[in-house]
């Protein structure tokens, strides 16, 4: 079936698709646009973005359905955070369901909303083993696999050049034992695909900050040791790795070991660090005691980020339990977010506000010397 016929069929089914045409923001493509003023919060209510110190973004992953259909979700997202990450809208399967046929609507909506509300956009994710479109065949020769991967990275980053401040370039590249994960990209292209992806992304938008992102690396583990070595080796080879993202999908009763020290050792490599996907799941039912322990862990992660100068952003993976991925993936767990299913703030939200207030005198004090 021709691309035109496929596109017509999908459009008839209600899917907004366009053929790729490179787009650039008006004016200098390297310039970051100045966002408009944020929407006002409820009178007298402090928000996380109100209290976050300069230089550190506070963000949330964004559920596309909530953004499209739920005014209360949109209002809270727009007032509480000054950054956002696409939970699914920028993943390859969603962006290019068929070769050369792009569905930009969800990602464009998120980027437009962010800039209307004075929010930065963190792009997620360009290369991920769990998000390879079905039309990309493992039977293709290496040259074809490399070409389609390069085209994907270049196309997506170029479209949002100047409008996305950072990208997860490669996501979950390591296995649990610290070795490179066995993926289509590794099998066909060898370990050099990681460096190639960063170089392609940098060429498409030299002003974007480029991150490597993974889970299970928040504390000192075998996997985080391996990630440290990988980032060190990449940077020594001149690969433009600007930052390391620590996903931080945590359990309420299992804090990471030496999170602050771990962030600092990565920062010593000369990269930025970021908490990219924080949620803290609790064993159901969620009792007040469990929610207090959850709140303590949220506070500890924020404190660790703020203690490390190189920590540039702190992002929760969804802000409401109504839109959380946790119950569908971790059976018997839930209540992982800052707001409950009715968008009422939970103790974890109060703990973050309190921690930020405690940081205010320190942030306002002049540095010695």
C-alpha atoms as a printed R data frame, in Angstrom:
    type eleno elety resid chain resno       x      y      z
1   ATOM     1    CA   UNK     A     1   0.000  0.000  0.000
2   ATOM     2    CA   UNK     A     2   1.326  3.446 -0.869
3   ATOM     3    CA   UNK     A     3   2.205  5.966  1.838
4   ATOM     4    CA   UNK     A     4  -0.533  8.248  0.555
5   ATOM     5    CA   UNK     A     5  -3.178  5.542  0.874
6   ATOM     6    CA   UNK     A     6  -1.970  4.548  4.349
7   ATOM     7    CA   UNK     A     7  -2.040  8.165  5.484
8   ATOM     8    CA   UNK     A     8  -5.528  8.611  4.117
9   ATOM     9    CA   UNK     A     9  -6.742  5.528  5.929
10  ATOM    10    CA   UNK     A    10  -5.276  6.645  9.239
11  ATOM    11    CA   UNK     A    11  -6.703 10.120  8.848
12  ATOM    12    CA   UNK     A    12 -10.096  8.612  8.252
13  ATOM    13    CA   UNK     A    13  -9.726  6.820 11.561
14  ATOM    14    CA   UNK     A    14  -9.174 10.131 13.300
15  ATOM    15    CA   UNK     A    15  -5.373 10.138 13.573
16  ATOM    16    CA   UNK     A    16  -3.725 13.462 12.792
17  ATOM    17    CA   UNK     A    17  -0.808 12.615 10.522
18  ATOM    18    CA   UNK     A    18   1.462 14.731  8.363
19  ATOM    19    CA   UNK     A    19   4.318 13.958  6.040
20  ATOM    20    CA   UNK     A    20   7.576 15.223  7.450
21  ATOM    21    CA   UNK     A    21   8.609 18.701  6.478
22  ATOM    22    CA   UNK     A    22  11.402 20.289  8.533
23  ATOM    23    CA   UNK     A    23  10.135 23.124 10.667
24  ATOM    24    CA   UNK     A    24  12.104 25.844 12.364
25  ATOM    25    CA   UNK     A    25  10.907 28.455 14.809
26  ATOM    26    CA   UNK     A    26  10.791 32.003 13.494
27  ATOM    27    CA   UNK     A    27  14.070 33.867 13.561
28  ATOM    28    CA   UNK     A    28  17.392 32.417 14.652
29  ATOM    29    CA   UNK     A    29  16.974 28.657 15.000
30  ATOM    30    CA   UNK     A    30  19.642 28.495 17.698
31  ATOM    31    CA   UNK     A    31  17.880 30.970 19.969
32  ATOM    32    CA   UNK     A    32  15.715 29.708 22.796
33  ATOM    33    CA   UNK     A    33  12.335 31.514 22.714
34  ATOM    34    CA   UNK     A    34  11.279 33.490 25.750
35  ATOM    35    CA   UNK     A    35   8.196 31.771 27.232
36  ATOM    36    CA   UNK     A    36   5.113 33.730 28.098
37  ATOM    37    CA   UNK     A    37   4.111 34.398 31.678
38  ATOM    38    CA   UNK     A    38   2.690 31.404 33.577
39  ATOM    39    CA   UNK     A    39  -0.942 31.136 34.486
40  ATOM    40    CA   UNK     A    40  -1.760 32.378 37.952
41  ATOM    41    CA   UNK     A    41  -2.080 29.891 40.798
42  ATOM    42    CA   UNK     A    42  -4.964 29.948 43.220
43  ATOM    43    CA   UNK     A    43  -4.746 33.063 45.437
44  ATOM    44    CA   UNK     A    44  -2.607 32.511 48.509
45  ATOM    45    CA   UNK     A    45  -1.386 29.038 47.473
46  ATOM    46    CA   UNK     A    46   2.330 28.562 46.936
47  ATOM    47    CA   UNK     A    47   3.350 26.186 44.200
48  ATOM    48    CA   UNK     A    48   6.463 24.162 43.590
49  ATOM    49    CA   UNK     A    49   7.517 26.442 40.754
50  ATOM    50    CA   UNK     A    50   7.114 29.469 43.032
51  ATOM    51    CA   UNK     A    51   9.687 28.110 45.474
52  ATOM    52    CA   UNK     A    52  12.135 26.252 43.254
53  ATOM    53    CA   UNK     A    53  15.546 27.946 43.375
54  ATOM    54    CA   UNK     A    54  16.864 29.627 40.219
55  ATOM    55    CA   UNK     A    55  18.707 27.297 37.918
56  ATOM    56    CA   UNK     A    56  16.776 24.158 38.889
57  ATOM    57    CA   UNK     A    57  13.647 23.202 36.971
58  ATOM    58    CA   UNK     A    58  10.679 21.463 38.589
59  ATOM    59    CA   UNK     A    59   8.778 19.337 36.115
60  ATOM    60    CA   UNK     A    60   6.284 16.573 35.523
61  ATOM    61    CA   UNK     A    61   5.708 13.948 32.895
62  ATOM    62    CA   UNK     A    62   2.563 14.773 30.947
63  ATOM    63    CA   UNK     A    63  -0.228 12.382 30.026
64  ATOM    64    CA   UNK     A    64  -1.566 13.333 26.598
65  ATOM    65    CA   UNK     A    65  -5.168 12.413 27.360
66  ATOM    66    CA   UNK     A    66  -5.175 14.517 30.503
67  ATOM    67    CA   UNK     A    67  -3.642 17.433 28.625
68  ATOM    68    CA   UNK     A    68  -6.247 17.190 25.866
69  ATOM    69    CA   UNK     A    69  -9.422 16.472 27.794
70  ATOM    70    CA   UNK     A    70  -9.178 17.518 31.434
71  ATOM    71    CA   UNK     A    71  -9.235 21.254 32.290
72  ATOM    72    CA   UNK     A    72  -8.374 20.632 35.951
73  ATOM    73    CA   UNK     A    73  -5.355 18.556 34.934
74  ATOM    74    CA   UNK     A    74  -4.205 21.302 32.558
75  ATOM    75    CA   UNK     A    75  -4.661 24.016 35.169
76  ATOM    76    CA   UNK     A    76  -2.625 22.208 37.812
77  ATOM    77    CA   UNK     A    77   0.088 21.280 35.336
78  ATOM    78    CA   UNK     A    78   0.353 24.866 34.156
79  ATOM    79    CA   UNK     A    79   0.633 26.426 37.603
80  ATOM    80    CA   UNK     A    80   2.587 23.865 39.630
81  ATOM    81    CA   UNK     A    81   5.556 23.184 37.334
82  ATOM    82    CA   UNK     A    82   7.963 25.156 35.179
83  ATOM    83    CA   UNK     A    83   9.031 22.192 33.052
84  ATOM    84    CA   UNK     A    84   7.413 19.156 31.481
85  ATOM    85    CA   UNK     A    85   8.371 15.866 29.863
86  ATOM    86    CA   UNK     A    86   6.291 14.013 27.294
87  ATOM    87    CA   UNK     A    87   5.356 10.711 28.900
88  ATOM    88    CA   UNK     A    88   4.577  9.052 25.557
89  ATOM    89    CA   UNK     A    89   3.939 11.691 22.882
90  ATOM    90    CA   UNK     A    90   7.568 11.917 21.712
91  ATOM    91    CA   UNK     A    91   8.289  8.189 21.612
92  ATOM    92    CA   UNK     A    92   9.130  6.792 18.197
93  ATOM    93    CA   UNK     A    93   6.162  4.430 17.823
94  ATOM    94    CA   UNK     A    94   3.782  7.298 18.447
95  ATOM    95    CA   UNK     A    95   5.600  9.808 16.259
96  ATOM    96    CA   UNK     A    96   6.141  7.589 13.212
97  ATOM    97    CA   UNK     A    97   3.624  4.730 13.174
98  ATOM    98    CA   UNK     A    98   4.500  3.984  9.542
99  ATOM    99    CA   UNK     A    99   7.715  4.737  7.652
100 ATOM   100    CA   UNK     A   100   7.783  8.381  6.661
101 ATOM   101    CA   UNK     A   101   4.338  9.074  8.117
102 ATOM   102    CA   UNK     A   102   4.471 11.319 11.183
103 ATOM   103    CA   UNK     A   103   1.877 11.997 13.842
104 ATOM   104    CA   UNK     A   104   3.075 15.236 15.446
105 ATOM   105    CA   UNK     A   105  -0.181 16.369 17.046
106 ATOM   106    CA   UNK     A   106   0.408 15.155 20.607
107 ATOM   107    CA   UNK     A   107   4.010 16.336 20.802
108 ATOM   108    CA   UNK     A   108   3.165 19.690 19.217
109 ATOM   109    CA   UNK     A   109   0.313 20.196 21.680
110 ATOM   110    CA   UNK     A   110   2.643 19.576 24.607
111 ATOM   111    CA   UNK     A   111   5.341 21.929 23.314
112 ATOM   112    CA   UNK     A   112   2.790 24.659 22.588
113 ATOM   113    CA   UNK     A   113   1.207 24.309 26.033
114 ATOM   114    CA   UNK     A   114   4.617 24.497 27.704
115 ATOM   115    CA   UNK     A   115   5.602 27.700 25.965
116 ATOM   116    CA   UNK     A   116   2.228 29.279 26.668
117 ATOM   117    CA   UNK     A   117   2.782 28.589 30.378
118 ATOM   118    CA   UNK     A   118   6.434 29.562 30.691
119 ATOM   119    CA   UNK     A   119   7.621 25.957 30.905
120 ATOM   120    CA   UNK     A   120  10.709 24.262 29.524
121 ATOM   121    CA   UNK     A   121  10.317 20.999 27.587
122 ATOM   122    CA   UNK     A   122  12.433 17.917 28.254
123 ATOM   123    CA   UNK     A   123  12.297 15.601 25.227
124 ATOM   124    CA   UNK     A   124  11.789 11.906 25.908
125 ATOM   125    CA   UNK     A   125  13.115  9.770 24.294
126 ATOM   126    CA   UNK     A   126  15.068  9.387 21.037
127 ATOM   127    CA   UNK     A   127  16.596  5.891 21.291
128 ATOM   128    CA   UNK     A   128  14.949  3.254 23.479
129 ATOM   129    CA   UNK     A   129  14.899 -0.500 22.965
130 ATOM   130    CA   UNK     A   130  11.260 -0.746 24.118
131 ATOM   131    CA   UNK     A   131  10.002  1.780 21.586
132 ATOM   132    CA   UNK     A   132  11.152  0.550 18.193
133 ATOM   133    CA   UNK     A   133   8.348  0.773 15.607
134 ATOM   134    CA   UNK     A   134   7.147 -2.589 14.297
135 ATOM   135    CA   UNK     A   135   8.074 -1.592 10.762
136 ATOM   136    CA   UNK     A   136  11.771 -1.436 11.688
137 ATOM   137    CA   UNK     A   137  12.888 -4.961 10.849
138 ATOM   138    CA   UNK     A   138  15.647 -6.883 12.647
139 ATOM   139    CA   UNK     A   139  16.293 -8.564  9.309
140 ATOM   140    CA   UNK     A   140  17.472 -5.338  7.696
141 ATOM   141    CA   UNK     A   141  21.180 -4.968  6.943
142 ATOM   142    CA   UNK     A   142  23.206 -2.808  9.331
143 ATOM   143    CA   UNK     A   143  23.448  0.106  6.894
144 ATOM   144    CA   UNK     A   144  19.662  0.332  6.636
145 ATOM   145    CA   UNK     A   145  19.198  0.123 10.403
146 ATOM   146    CA   UNK     A   146  21.766  2.859 10.918
147 ATOM   147    CA   UNK     A   147  20.177  5.082  8.283
148 ATOM   148    CA   UNK     A   148  16.663  4.811  9.730
149 ATOM   149    CA   UNK     A   149  17.907  5.490 13.266
150 ATOM   150    CA   UNK     A   150  19.859  8.547 12.137
151 ATOM   151    CA   UNK     A   151  16.882  9.842 10.192
152 ATOM   152    CA   UNK     A   152  14.623  9.442 13.231
153 ATOM   153    CA   UNK     A   153  16.954 11.281 15.616
154 ATOM   154    CA   UNK     A   154  17.625 14.054 13.127
155 ATOM   155    CA   UNK     A   155  13.990 14.520 12.142
156 ATOM   156    CA   UNK     A   156  12.623 14.748 15.676
157 ATOM   157    CA   UNK     A   157  15.343 16.979 17.133
158 ATOM   158    CA   UNK     A   158  15.266 19.260 14.081
159 ATOM   159    CA   UNK     A   159  11.515 19.768 14.320
160 ATOM   160    CA   UNK     A   160  11.793 21.050 17.894
161 ATOM   161    CA   UNK     A   161  15.114 22.839 17.539
162 ATOM   162    CA   UNK     A   162  15.134 25.807 19.876
163 ATOM   163    CA   UNK     A   163  11.918 24.680 21.644
164 ATOM   164    CA   UNK     A   164  13.176 21.669 23.636
165 ATOM   165    CA   UNK     A   165  15.828 22.471 26.216
166 ATOM   166    CA   UNK     A   166  17.056 18.891 26.758
167 ATOM   167    CA   UNK     A   167  16.681 15.398 25.307
168 ATOM   168    CA   UNK     A   168  16.962 11.881 26.637
169 ATOM   169    CA   UNK     A   169  19.092 10.756 23.716
170 ATOM   170    CA   UNK     A   170  19.547  7.141 24.777
171 ATOM   171    CA   UNK     A   171  17.323  5.571 27.396
172 ATOM   172    CA   UNK     A   172  17.972  2.451 29.492
173 ATOM   173    CA   UNK     A   173  21.080  1.454 27.555
174 ATOM   174    CA   UNK     A   174  22.466 -0.721 30.369
175 ATOM   175    CA   UNK     A   175  21.371 -4.128 31.613
176 ATOM   176    CA   UNK     A   176  21.066 -4.936 35.310
177 ATOM   177    CA   UNK     A   177  24.644 -6.229 35.518
178 ATOM   178    CA   UNK     A   178  26.041 -3.036 33.972
179 ATOM   179    CA   UNK     A   179  26.717 -4.420 30.502
180 ATOM   180    CA   UNK     A   180  25.250 -2.797 27.415
181 ATOM   181    CA   UNK     A   181  21.709 -4.056 26.957
182 ATOM   182    CA   UNK     A   182  21.166 -6.587 24.171
183 ATOM   183    CA   UNK     A   183  19.102 -4.556 21.697
184 ATOM   184    CA   UNK     A   184  18.544 -4.314 17.966
185 ATOM   185    CA   UNK     A   185  20.897 -1.322 17.908
186 ATOM   186    CA   UNK     A   186  23.714 -3.132 19.705
187 ATOM   187    CA   UNK     A   187  23.347 -6.284 17.593
188 ATOM   188    CA   UNK     A   188  23.276 -4.441 14.281
189 ATOM   189    CA   UNK     A   189  25.459 -1.391 14.909
190 ATOM   190    CA   UNK     A   190  27.717 -2.319 17.810
191 ATOM   191    CA   UNK     A   191  28.332 -0.174 20.911
192 ATOM   192    CA   UNK     A   192  29.176  2.868 18.797
193 ATOM   193    CA   UNK     A   193  25.477  3.564 18.228
194 ATOM   194    CA   UNK     A   194  25.341  5.352 21.590
195 ATOM   195    CA   UNK     A   195  27.976  7.911 20.561
196 ATOM   196    CA   UNK     A   196  26.419  8.218 17.106
197 ATOM   197    CA   UNK     A   197  22.996  9.068 18.537
198 ATOM   198    CA   UNK     A   198  24.479 11.885 20.630
199 ATOM   199    CA   UNK     A   199  26.386 13.278 17.661
200 ATOM   200    CA   UNK     A   200  23.304 13.186 15.428
201 ATOM   201    CA   UNK     A   201  21.212 14.940 18.072
202 ATOM   202    CA   UNK     A   202  23.863 17.598 18.619
203 ATOM   203    CA   UNK     A   203  24.108 18.266 14.890
204 ATOM   204    CA   UNK     A   204  20.322 18.699 14.701
205 ATOM   205    CA   UNK     A   205  20.201 21.162 17.634
206 ATOM   206    CA   UNK     A   206  23.572 22.324 19.000
207 ATOM   207    CA   UNK     A   207  21.806 24.314 21.729
208 ATOM   208    CA   UNK     A   208  19.902 21.411 23.320
209 ATOM   209    CA   UNK     A   209  21.256 19.663 26.395
210 ATOM   210    CA   UNK     A   210  21.768 15.947 25.726
211 ATOM   211    CA   UNK     A   211  21.227 13.337 28.445
212 ATOM   212    CA   UNK     A   212  21.720  9.624 28.929
213 ATOM   213    CA   UNK     A   213  18.907  8.293 31.106
214 ATOM   214    CA   UNK     A   214  18.496  5.082 33.102
215 ATOM   215    CA   UNK     A   215  16.815  3.416 36.075
216 ATOM   216    CA   UNK     A   216  18.360  1.582 38.999
217 ATOM   217    CA   UNK     A   217  21.313  3.983 39.061
218 ATOM   218    CA   UNK     A   218  20.085  6.428 41.725
219 ATOM   219    CA   UNK     A   219  22.241  4.923 44.453
220 ATOM   220    CA   UNK     A   220  25.642  3.269 44.400
221 ATOM   221    CA   UNK     A   221  25.026  0.033 42.541
222 ATOM   222    CA   UNK     A   222  26.890 -2.110 40.041
223 ATOM   223    CA   UNK     A   223  24.752 -0.575 37.337
224 ATOM   224    CA   UNK     A   224  25.513  3.003 38.403
225 ATOM   225    CA   UNK     A   225  29.241  2.165 38.490
226 ATOM   226    CA   UNK     A   226  28.952  0.972 34.896
227 ATOM   227    CA   UNK     A   227  27.021  4.087 33.858
228 ATOM   228    CA   UNK     A   228  29.695  6.274 35.431
229 ATOM   229    CA   UNK     A   229  32.380  4.496 33.393
230 ATOM   230    CA   UNK     A   230  30.306  4.714 30.209
231 ATOM   231    CA   UNK     A   231  29.756  8.459 30.568
232 ATOM   232    CA   UNK     A   232  33.416  9.028 31.384
233 ATOM   233    CA   UNK     A   233  34.510  7.069 28.306
234 ATOM   234    CA   UNK     A   234  32.049  8.850 26.031
235 ATOM   235    CA   UNK     A   235  33.135 12.290 27.152
236 ATOM   236    CA   UNK     A   236  36.817 11.406 26.836
237 ATOM   237    CA   UNK     A   237  36.050 10.448 23.243
238 ATOM   238    CA   UNK     A   238  34.515 13.864 22.613
239 ATOM   239    CA   UNK     A   239  30.913 12.651 22.514
240 ATOM   240    CA   UNK     A   240  28.532 15.523 23.446
241 ATOM   241    CA   UNK     A   241  27.001 13.957 26.565
242 ATOM   242    CA   UNK     A   242  25.847 16.949 28.611
243 ATOM   243    CA   UNK     A   243  23.988 15.228 31.405
244 ATOM   244    CA   UNK     A   244  22.890 12.068 33.177
245 ATOM   245    CA   UNK     A   245  19.266 11.390 34.065
246 ATOM   246    CA   UNK     A   246  18.374  9.307 37.112
247 ATOM   247    CA   UNK     A   247  14.861  7.946 36.628
248 ATOM   248    CA   UNK     A   248  14.139  7.238 40.325
249 ATOM   249    CA   UNK     A   249  11.120  4.940 40.189
250 ATOM   250    CA   UNK     A   250  11.328  4.146 43.890
251 ATOM   251    CA   UNK     A   251   9.516  2.098 46.511
252 ATOM   252    CA   UNK     A   252   8.294  3.802 49.653
253 ATOM   253    CA   UNK     A   253  10.356  1.440 51.845
254 ATOM   254    CA   UNK     A   254  13.572  1.249 49.799
255 ATOM   255    CA   UNK     A   255  15.528  4.529 49.606
256 ATOM   256    CA   UNK     A   256  18.576  4.503 47.302
257 ATOM   257    CA   UNK     A   257  21.986  4.158 48.934
258 ATOM   258    CA   UNK     A   258  23.936  7.426 49.105
259 ATOM   259    CA   UNK     A   259  21.924  9.283 46.462
260 ATOM   260    CA   UNK     A   260  23.680 12.599 47.140
261 ATOM   261    CA   UNK     A   261  27.152 11.088 46.925
262 ATOM   262    CA   UNK     A   262  26.213  9.259 43.762
263 ATOM   263    CA   UNK     A   263  24.967 12.429 42.077
264 ATOM   264    CA   UNK     A   264  28.169 14.194 43.093
265 ATOM   265    CA   UNK     A   265  30.466 11.596 41.569
266 ATOM   266    CA   UNK     A   266  28.675 11.948 38.245
267 ATOM   267    CA   UNK     A   267  28.843 15.731 38.499
268 ATOM   268    CA   UNK     A   268  32.619 15.420 38.907
269 ATOM   269    CA   UNK     A   269  32.731 14.167 35.321
270 ATOM   270    CA   UNK     A   270  31.682 17.667 34.241
271 ATOM   271    CA   UNK     A   271  28.083 16.776 33.353
272 ATOM   272    CA   UNK     A   272  24.746 17.997 34.624
273 ATOM   273    CA   UNK     A   273  22.619 15.578 36.610
274 ATOM   274    CA   UNK     A   274  18.835 15.422 36.809
275 ATOM   275    CA   UNK     A   275  16.098 13.523 38.585
276 ATOM   276    CA   UNK     A   276  14.054 12.644 35.518
277 ATOM   277    CA   UNK     A   277  11.183 10.274 36.391
278 ATOM   278    CA   UNK     A   278  10.569 10.311 40.122
279 ATOM   279    CA   UNK     A   279   7.655  8.449 41.631
280 ATOM   280    CA   UNK     A   280   7.415  6.609 44.939
281 ATOM   281    CA   UNK     A   281   5.020  3.676 44.864
282 ATOM   282    CA   UNK     A   282   3.472  2.284 48.024
283 ATOM   283    CA   UNK     A   283   2.069 -1.152 48.771
284 ATOM   284    CA   UNK     A   284  -1.703 -0.927 48.692
285 ATOM   285    CA   UNK     A   285  -3.723 -0.032 50.619
286 ATOM   286    CA   UNK     A   286  -2.042  3.335 51.055
287 ATOM   287    CA   UNK     A   287  -2.277  4.052 54.773
288 ATOM   288    CA   UNK     A   288  -1.421  7.443 56.326
289 ATOM   289    CA   UNK     A   289   1.760  5.912 57.717
290 ATOM   290    CA   UNK     A   290   2.883  4.725 54.277
291 ATOM   291    CA   UNK     A   291   2.113  8.098 52.728
292 ATOM   292    CA   UNK     A   292   4.235  9.811 55.378
293 ATOM   293    CA   UNK     A   293   7.153  7.526 54.576
294 ATOM   294    CA   UNK     A   294   6.565  8.236 50.916
295 ATOM   295    CA   UNK     A   295   6.665 11.954 51.652
296 ATOM   296    CA   UNK     A   296   9.969 11.541 53.486
297 ATOM   297    CA   UNK     A   297  11.504  9.816 50.480
298 ATOM   298    CA   UNK     A   298  10.278 12.493 48.069
299 ATOM   299    CA   UNK     A   299  11.862 15.083 50.380
300 ATOM   300    CA   UNK     A   300  15.148 13.167 50.516
301 ATOM   301    CA   UNK     A   301  15.411 13.004 46.721
302 ATOM   302    CA   UNK     A   302  14.711 16.720 46.356
303 ATOM   303    CA   UNK     A   303  17.235 17.515 49.078
304 ATOM   304    CA   UNK     A   304  19.872 15.426 47.305
305 ATOM   305    CA   UNK     A   305  19.260 17.253 44.032
306 ATOM   306    CA   UNK     A   306  19.474 20.680 45.662
307 ATOM   307    CA   UNK     A   307  22.670 19.685 47.480
308 ATOM   308    CA   UNK     A   308  24.468 19.117 44.165
309 ATOM   309    CA   UNK     A   309  25.182 22.252 42.152
310 ATOM   310    CA   UNK     A   310  25.128 20.313 38.883
311 ATOM   311    CA   UNK     A   311  21.540 19.096 39.445
312 ATOM   312    CA   UNK     A   312  19.548 21.078 36.903
313 ATOM   313    CA   UNK     A   313  16.074 19.584 37.118
314 ATOM   314    CA   UNK     A   314  13.755 17.566 39.319
315 ATOM   315    CA   UNK     A   315  10.910 15.833 37.467
316 ATOM   316    CA   UNK     A   316   8.113 13.664 38.801
317 ATOM   317    CA   UNK     A   317   6.715 10.955 36.539
318 ATOM   318    CA   UNK     A   318   3.175 12.240 36.528
319 ATOM   319    CA   UNK     A   319   1.684 14.350 39.288
320 ATOM   320    CA   UNK     A   320  -1.678 12.658 39.910
321 ATOM   321    CA   UNK     A   321  -2.509  9.106 40.886
322 ATOM   322    CA   UNK     A   322  -5.375  9.249 38.384
323 ATOM   323    CA   UNK     A   323  -2.847  9.182 35.530
324 ATOM   324    CA   UNK     A   324  -0.029  7.102 37.030
325 ATOM   325    CA   UNK     A   325   1.507  4.148 35.201
326 ATOM   326    CA   UNK     A   326   2.326  2.346 38.449
327 ATOM   327    CA   UNK     A   327  -0.840  0.279 39.136
328 ATOM   328    CA   UNK     A   328  -0.789 -1.146 35.623
329 ATOM   329    CA   UNK     A   329   2.846 -2.195 35.854
330 ATOM   330    CA   UNK     A   330   3.593 -2.919 39.522
331 ATOM   331    CA   UNK     A   331   0.798 -5.162 40.759
332 ATOM   332    CA   UNK     A   332  -0.233 -4.404 44.325
333 ATOM   333    CA   UNK     A   333   1.326 -0.926 44.295
334 ATOM   334    CA   UNK     A   334  -0.014  2.543 43.595
335 ATOM   335    CA   UNK     A   335  -0.596  5.999 45.086
336 ATOM   336    CA   UNK     A   336   2.827  6.999 43.744
337 ATOM   337    CA   UNK     A   337   2.286 10.681 42.917
338 ATOM   338    CA   UNK     A   338   2.140 14.089 44.621
339 ATOM   339    CA   UNK     A   339  -1.622 14.503 44.111
340 ATOM   340    CA   UNK     A   340  -4.338 11.914 44.574
341 ATOM   341    CA   UNK     A   341  -6.859 10.813 41.970
342 ATOM   342    CA   UNK     A   342  -9.014 13.863 42.701
343 ATOM   343    CA   UNK     A   343  -6.032 16.235 42.327
344 ATOM   344    CA   UNK     A   344  -5.865 16.902 46.059
345 ATOM   345    CA   UNK     A   345  -2.300 17.407 47.338
346 ATOM   346    CA   UNK     A   346  -0.834 14.560 49.378
347 ATOM   347    CA   UNK     A   347   1.775 14.647 52.179
348 ATOM   348    CA   UNK     A   348   4.517 14.228 49.560
349 ATOM   349    CA   UNK     A   349   3.557 17.540 47.957
350 ATOM   350    CA   UNK     A   350   3.573 19.263 51.334
351 ATOM   351    CA   UNK     A   351   6.993 17.750 52.077
352 ATOM   352    CA   UNK     A   352   8.461 19.167 48.860
353 ATOM   353    CA   UNK     A   353   7.037 22.615 49.574
354 ATOM   354    CA   UNK     A   354   8.424 22.484 53.100
355 ATOM   355    CA   UNK     A   355  11.856 21.423 51.887
356 ATOM   356    CA   UNK     A   356  11.913 24.262 49.365
357 ATOM   357    CA   UNK     A   357  10.952 26.776 52.048
358 ATOM   358    CA   UNK     A   358  13.787 25.473 54.217
359 ATOM   359    CA   UNK     A   359  16.175 26.005 51.311
360 ATOM   360    CA   UNK     A   360  15.117 29.610 50.709
361 ATOM   361    CA   UNK     A   361  17.465 31.345 53.200
362 ATOM   362    CA   UNK     A   362  20.375 29.299 51.909
363 ATOM   363    CA   UNK     A   363  19.520 30.049 48.290
364 ATOM   364    CA   UNK     A   364  19.178 33.765 49.046
365 ATOM   365    CA   UNK     A   365  22.473 34.013 50.938
366 ATOM   366    CA   UNK     A   366  25.477 35.345 49.008
367 ATOM   367    CA   UNK     A   367  28.170 32.766 48.329
368 ATOM   368    CA   UNK     A   368  31.337 33.168 50.440
369 ATOM   369    CA   UNK     A   369  34.318 34.876 48.918
